[in-house]
């Protein structure tokens, strides 16, 4: 099983994808429609005029020594949906 998120517009009952190239040539599945008055955050980022300060989270967390090591098989299977 896999999931695909595509932004669409609905016009008089017709569903029109904004990025049709993301859709497979053939397939079936369920369609969930979410309505909101807010624009999608990924499409309209808030512009920053000043650079982000460095060290905002200093001392809030620590990176474990094995951070760059391969993930355990059971964790990888979970990410892969197996």
CSV table of N, CA and C in Angstrom, one decimal:
chain,number,residue,atom,x,y,z
A,1,UNK,N,0.8,-1.2,0.0
A,1,UNK,CA,0.0,0.0,0.0
A,1,UNK,C,0.9,1.2,0.0
A,2,UNK,N,0.5,2.2,-0.7
A,2,UNK,CA,1.2,3.5,-0.7
A,2,UNK,C,0.2,4.6,-0.7
A,3,UNK,N,0.7,5.8,-0.4
A,3,UNK,CA,-0.2,7.0,-0.3
A,3,UNK,C,0.3,8.1,-1.2
A,4,UNK,N,-0.6,8.9,-1.7
A,4,UNK,CA,-0.2,9.9,-2.6
A,4,UNK,C,-1.1,11.1,-2.2
A,5,UNK,N,-0.4,12.3,-2.0
A,5,UNK,CA,-1.1,13.5,-1.7
A,5,UNK,C,-1.0,14.4,-2.9
A,6,UNK,N,-2.1,14.8,-3.4
A,6,UNK,CA,-2.2,15.7,-4.6
A,6,UNK,C,-3.2,16.8,-4.3
A,7,UNK,N,-2.8,18.1,-4.5
A,7,UNK,CA,-3.7,19.2,-4.3
A,7,UNK,C,-4.7,19.2,-5.5
A,8,UNK,N,-6.0,19.4,-5.3
A,8,UNK,CA,-6.9,19.4,-6.4
A,8,UNK,C,-7.9,20.6,-6.2
A,9,UNK,N,-8.5,20.9,-7.3
A,9,UNK,CA,-9.6,21.9,-7.2
A,9,UNK,C,-10.9,21.1,-7.7
A,10,UNK,N,-12.0,21.5,-7.1
A,10,UNK,CA,-13.3,20.9,-7.5
A,10,UNK,C,-14.1,22.0,-8.1
A,11,UNK,N,-14.5,21.8,-9.3
A,11,UNK,CA,-15.3,22.8,-10.1
A,11,UNK,C,-16.6,22.1,-10.6
A,12,UNK,N,-17.7,22.4,-10.1
A,12,UNK,CA,-19.0,21.8,-10.5
A,12,UNK,C,-18.9,20.3,-10.5
A,13,UNK,N,-18.4,19.7,-9.5
A,13,UNK,CA,-18.3,18.3,-9.4
A,13,UNK,C,-17.1,17.6,-10.1
A,14,UNK,N,-16.4,18.4,-10.9
A,14,UNK,CA,-15.2,17.8,-11.5
A,14,UNK,C,-14.0,18.0,-10.7
A,15,UNK,N,-13.2,17.0,-10.5
A,15,UNK,CA,-12.0,17.1,-9.7
A,15,UNK,C,-10.8,17.3,-10.7
A,16,UNK,N,-10.1,18.4,-10.5
A,16,UNK,CA,-9.0,18.8,-11.4
A,16,UNK,C,-7.7,18.8,-10.5
A,17,UNK,N,-6.7,17.9,-10.8
A,17,UNK,CA,-5.5,18.0,-10.0
A,17,UNK,C,-4.7,19.2,-10.4
A,18,UNK,N,-4.0,19.8,-9.5
A,18,UNK,CA,-3.1,21.0,-9.8
A,18,UNK,C,-1.8,20.5,-10.4
A,19,UNK,N,-1.4,19.3,-10.0
A,19,UNK,CA,-0.2,18.7,-10.6
A,19,UNK,C,-0.5,17.3,-11.1
A,20,UNK,N,-1.1,17.2,-12.3
A,20,UNK,CA,-1.5,15.9,-12.8
A,20,UNK,C,-0.4,15.0,-13.1
A,21,UNK,N,0.9,15.5,-13.3
A,21,UNK,CA,2.0,14.6,-13.5
A,21,UNK,C,2.3,13.7,-12.3
A,22,UNK,N,1.8,14.1,-11.1
A,22,UNK,CA,2.1,13.3,-10.0
A,22,UNK,C,1.2,12.0,-9.9
A,23,UNK,N,0.1,12.1,-10.7
A,23,UNK,CA,-0.9,11.0,-10.7
A,23,UNK,C,-0.4,9.8,-11.5
A,24,UNK,N,-0.7,8.6,-11.1
A,24,UNK,CA,-0.3,7.4,-11.9
A,24,UNK,C,-1.2,7.3,-13.1
A,25,UNK,N,-0.8,6.6,-14.1
A,25,UNK,CA,-1.6,6.5,-15.4
A,25,UNK,C,-2.9,5.7,-15.1
A,26,UNK,N,-2.8,4.8,-14.1
A,26,UNK,CA,-3.9,3.9,-13.8
A,26,UNK,C,-3.9,3.6,-12.4
A,27,UNK,N,-5.1,3.4,-11.7
A,27,UNK,CA,-5.1,3.1,-10.3
A,27,UNK,C,-6.5,3.2,-9.8
A,28,UNK,N,-6.6,2.8,-8.5
A,28,UNK,CA,-7.9,3.0,-7.8
A,28,UNK,C,-7.6,3.2,-6.4
A,29,UNK,N,-8.5,3.8,-5.7
A,29,UNK,CA,-8.3,4.1,-4.3
A,29,UNK,C,-9.5,4.9,-3.7
A,30,UNK,N,-9.2,5.5,-2.6
A,30,UNK,CA,-10.2,6.3,-1.9
A,30,UNK,C,-9.8,7.8,-2.0
A,31,UNK,N,-10.7,8.7,-2.0
A,31,UNK,CA,-10.4,10.1,-2.1
A,31,UNK,C,-11.0,10.7,-0.9
A,32,UNK,N,-10.2,11.4,-0.1
A,32,UNK,CA,-10.6,12.2,1.1
A,32,UNK,C,-10.5,13.7,0.7
A,33,UNK,N,-11.6,14.4,0.9
A,33,UNK,CA,-11.6,15.8,0.6
A,33,UNK,C,-11.6,16.6,1.9
A,34,UNK,N,-10.6,17.5,2.1
A,34,UNK,CA,-10.5,18.3,3.2
A,34,UNK,C,-10.8,19.7,2.8
A,35,UNK,N,-11.7,20.4,3.4
A,35,UNK,CA,-12.0,21.8,3.1
A,35,UNK,C,-11.5,22.7,4.2
A,36,UNK,N,-11.0,23.8,3.8
A,36,UNK,CA,-10.5,24.8,4.8
A,36,UNK,C,-10.4,26.2,4.1
A,37,UNK,N,-10.5,27.2,4.9
A,37,UNK,CA,-10.3,28.5,4.4
A,37,UNK,C,-8.9,29.0,4.4
A,38,UNK,N,-8.0,28.1,5.0
A,38,UNK,CA,-6.6,28.5,5.1
A,38,UNK,C,-5.9,28.0,3.8
A,39,UNK,N,-4.9,28.7,3.3
A,39,UNK,CA,-4.1,28.2,2.2
A,39,UNK,C,-3.2,27.1,2.7
A,40,UNK,N,-2.8,26.2,1.8
A,40,UNK,CA,-1.8,25.2,2.1
A,40,UNK,C,-0.5,25.8,2.5
A,41,UNK,N,0.0,25.4,3.7
A,41,UNK,CA,1.2,26.0,4.2
A,41,UNK,C,2.4,25.8,3.3
A,42,UNK,N,2.5,24.7,2.6
A,42,UNK,CA,3.6,24.4,1.8
A,42,UNK,C,3.7,25.3,0.5
A,43,UNK,N,2.6,25.8,0.1
A,43,UNK,CA,2.5,26.6,-1.1
A,43,UNK,C,2.7,28.1,-0.9
A,44,UNK,N,2.5,28.5,0.4
A,44,UNK,CA,2.6,30.0,0.7
A,44,UNK,C,3.4,30.2,1.9
A,45,UNK,N,4.8,30.0,1.8
A,45,UNK,CA,5.6,30.2,3.0
A,45,UNK,C,5.6,31.7,3.4
A,46,UNK,N,5.8,31.9,4.7
A,46,UNK,CA,5.9,33.2,5.3
A,46,UNK,C,7.3,33.7,5.0
A,47,UNK,N,7.4,34.8,4.3
A,47,UNK,CA,8.7,35.4,4.0
A,47,UNK,C,9.4,35.8,5.2
A,48,UNK,N,10.7,35.5,5.3
A,48,UNK,CA,11.6,36.0,6.4
A,48,UNK,C,12.5,37.1,5.8
A,49,UNK,N,12.5,38.2,6.6
A,49,UNK,CA,13.4,39.3,6.2
A,49,UNK,C,14.7,39.3,6.9
A,50,UNK,N,14.8,38.6,8.1
A,50,UNK,CA,16.0,38.5,8.8
A,50,UNK,C,16.5,37.0,8.9
A,51,UNK,N,17.8,36.8,9.0
A,51,UNK,CA,18.2,35.4,9.1
A,51,UNK,C,17.8,34.8,10.5
A,52,UNK,N,17.6,33.4,10.5
A,52,UNK,CA,17.3,32.7,11.7
A,52,UNK,C,18.4,32.8,12.7
A,53,UNK,N,18.2,33.1,13.9
A,53,UNK,CA,19.3,33.1,14.9
A,53,UNK,C,19.8,31.6,15.1
A,54,UNK,N,21.1,31.6,15.3
A,54,UNK,CA,21.8,30.3,15.5
A,54,UNK,C,21.7,29.9,17.0
A,55,UNK,N,21.4,28.7,17.3
A,55,UNK,CA,21.4,28.2,18.7
A,55,UNK,C,20.1,28.4,19.5
A,56,UNK,N,19.0,28.5,18.8
A,56,UNK,CA,17.7,28.7,19.5
A,56,UNK,C,17.4,27.5,20.5
A,57,UNK,N,17.8,26.3,20.1
A,57,UNK,CA,17.5,25.1,20.9
A,57,UNK,C,18.7,24.6,21.6
A,58,UNK,N,19.7,25.4,21.8
A,58,UNK,CA,20.9,25.0,22.5
A,58,UNK,C,20.6,24.5,23.9
A,59,UNK,N,21.0,23.2,24.2
A,59,UNK,CA,20.8,22.6,25.5
A,59,UNK,C,19.4,22.0,25.6
A,60,UNK,N,18.5,22.1,24.6
A,60,UNK,CA,17.2,21.5,24.6
A,60,UNK,C,17.2,20.0,24.4
A,61,UNK,N,18.2,19.5,23.6
A,61,UNK,CA,18.3,18.1,23.2
A,61,UNK,C,19.8,17.7,22.9
A,62,UNK,N,20.0,16.5,22.9
A,62,UNK,CA,21.4,16.0,22.5
A,62,UNK,C,21.3,15.0,21.4
A,63,UNK,N,22.2,14.9,20.5
A,63,UNK,CA,22.2,14.0,19.4
A,63,UNK,C,23.0,12.8,19.9
A,64,UNK,N,22.4,11.6,19.8
A,64,UNK,CA,23.1,10.4,20.3
A,64,UNK,C,24.3,10.1,19.4
A,65,UNK,N,25.3,9.4,20.0
A,65,UNK,CA,26.5,9.0,19.3
A,65,UNK,C,26.2,8.2,18.0
A,66,UNK,N,25.2,7.3,18.1
A,66,UNK,CA,24.9,6.4,17.0
A,66,UNK,C,23.9,7.0,16.0
A,67,UNK,N,23.7,8.3,16.0
A,67,UNK,CA,22.8,9.0,15.1
A,67,UNK,C,22.9,8.6,13.6
A,68,UNK,N,24.1,8.6,13.1
A,68,UNK,CA,24.3,8.3,11.7
A,68,UNK,C,24.4,6.8,11.4
A,69,UNK,N,24.2,5.9,12.4
A,69,UNK,CA,24.3,4.5,12.1
A,69,UNK,C,23.0,4.1,11.4
A,70,UNK,N,23.0,2.9,10.7
A,70,UNK,CA,21.8,2.4,10.0
A,70,UNK,C,20.7,2.1,11.1
A,71,UNK,N,19.5,2.3,10.6
A,71,UNK,CA,18.4,2.0,11.5
A,71,UNK,C,18.2,0.5,11.7
A,72,UNK,N,17.7,0.1,12.8
A,72,UNK,CA,17.4,-1.3,13.0
A,72,UNK,C,16.3,-1.8,12.0
A,73,UNK,N,16.4,-3.1,11.6
A,73,UNK,CA,15.5,-3.6,10.6
A,73,UNK,C,14.0,-3.4,10.9
A,74,UNK,N,13.6,-3.6,12.2
A,74,UNK,CA,12.2,-3.4,12.5
A,74,UNK,C,11.8,-1.9,12.3
A,75,UNK,N,12.6,-1.0,12.6
A,75,UNK,CA,12.3,0.4,12.3
A,75,UNK,C,12.2,0.7,10.8
A,76,UNK,N,13.1,0.1,10.0
A,76,UNK,CA,13.1,0.3,8.6
A,76,UNK,C,11.8,-0.3,8.0
A,77,UNK,N,11.4,-1.5,8.5
A,77,UNK,CA,10.2,-2.1,8.0
A,77,UNK,C,9.0,-1.3,8.3
A,78,UNK,N,9.0,-0.6,9.5
A,78,UNK,CA,7.8,0.3,9.8
A,78,UNK,C,7.8,1.5,8.8
A,79,UNK,N,8.9,2.1,8.5
A,79,UNK,CA,8.9,3.2,7.6
A,79,UNK,C,8.5,2.8,6.2
A,80,UNK,N,8.8,1.5,5.8
A,80,UNK,CA,8.5,1.0,4.5
A,80,UNK,C,7.1,0.4,4.4
A,81,UNK,N,6.4,0.5,5.6
A,81,UNK,CA,5.0,-0.1,5.6
A,81,UNK,C,4.9,-1.6,5.5
A,82,UNK,N,5.9,-2.3,6.0
A,82,UNK,CA,5.9,-3.7,6.0
A,82,UNK,C,5.5,-4.3,7.3
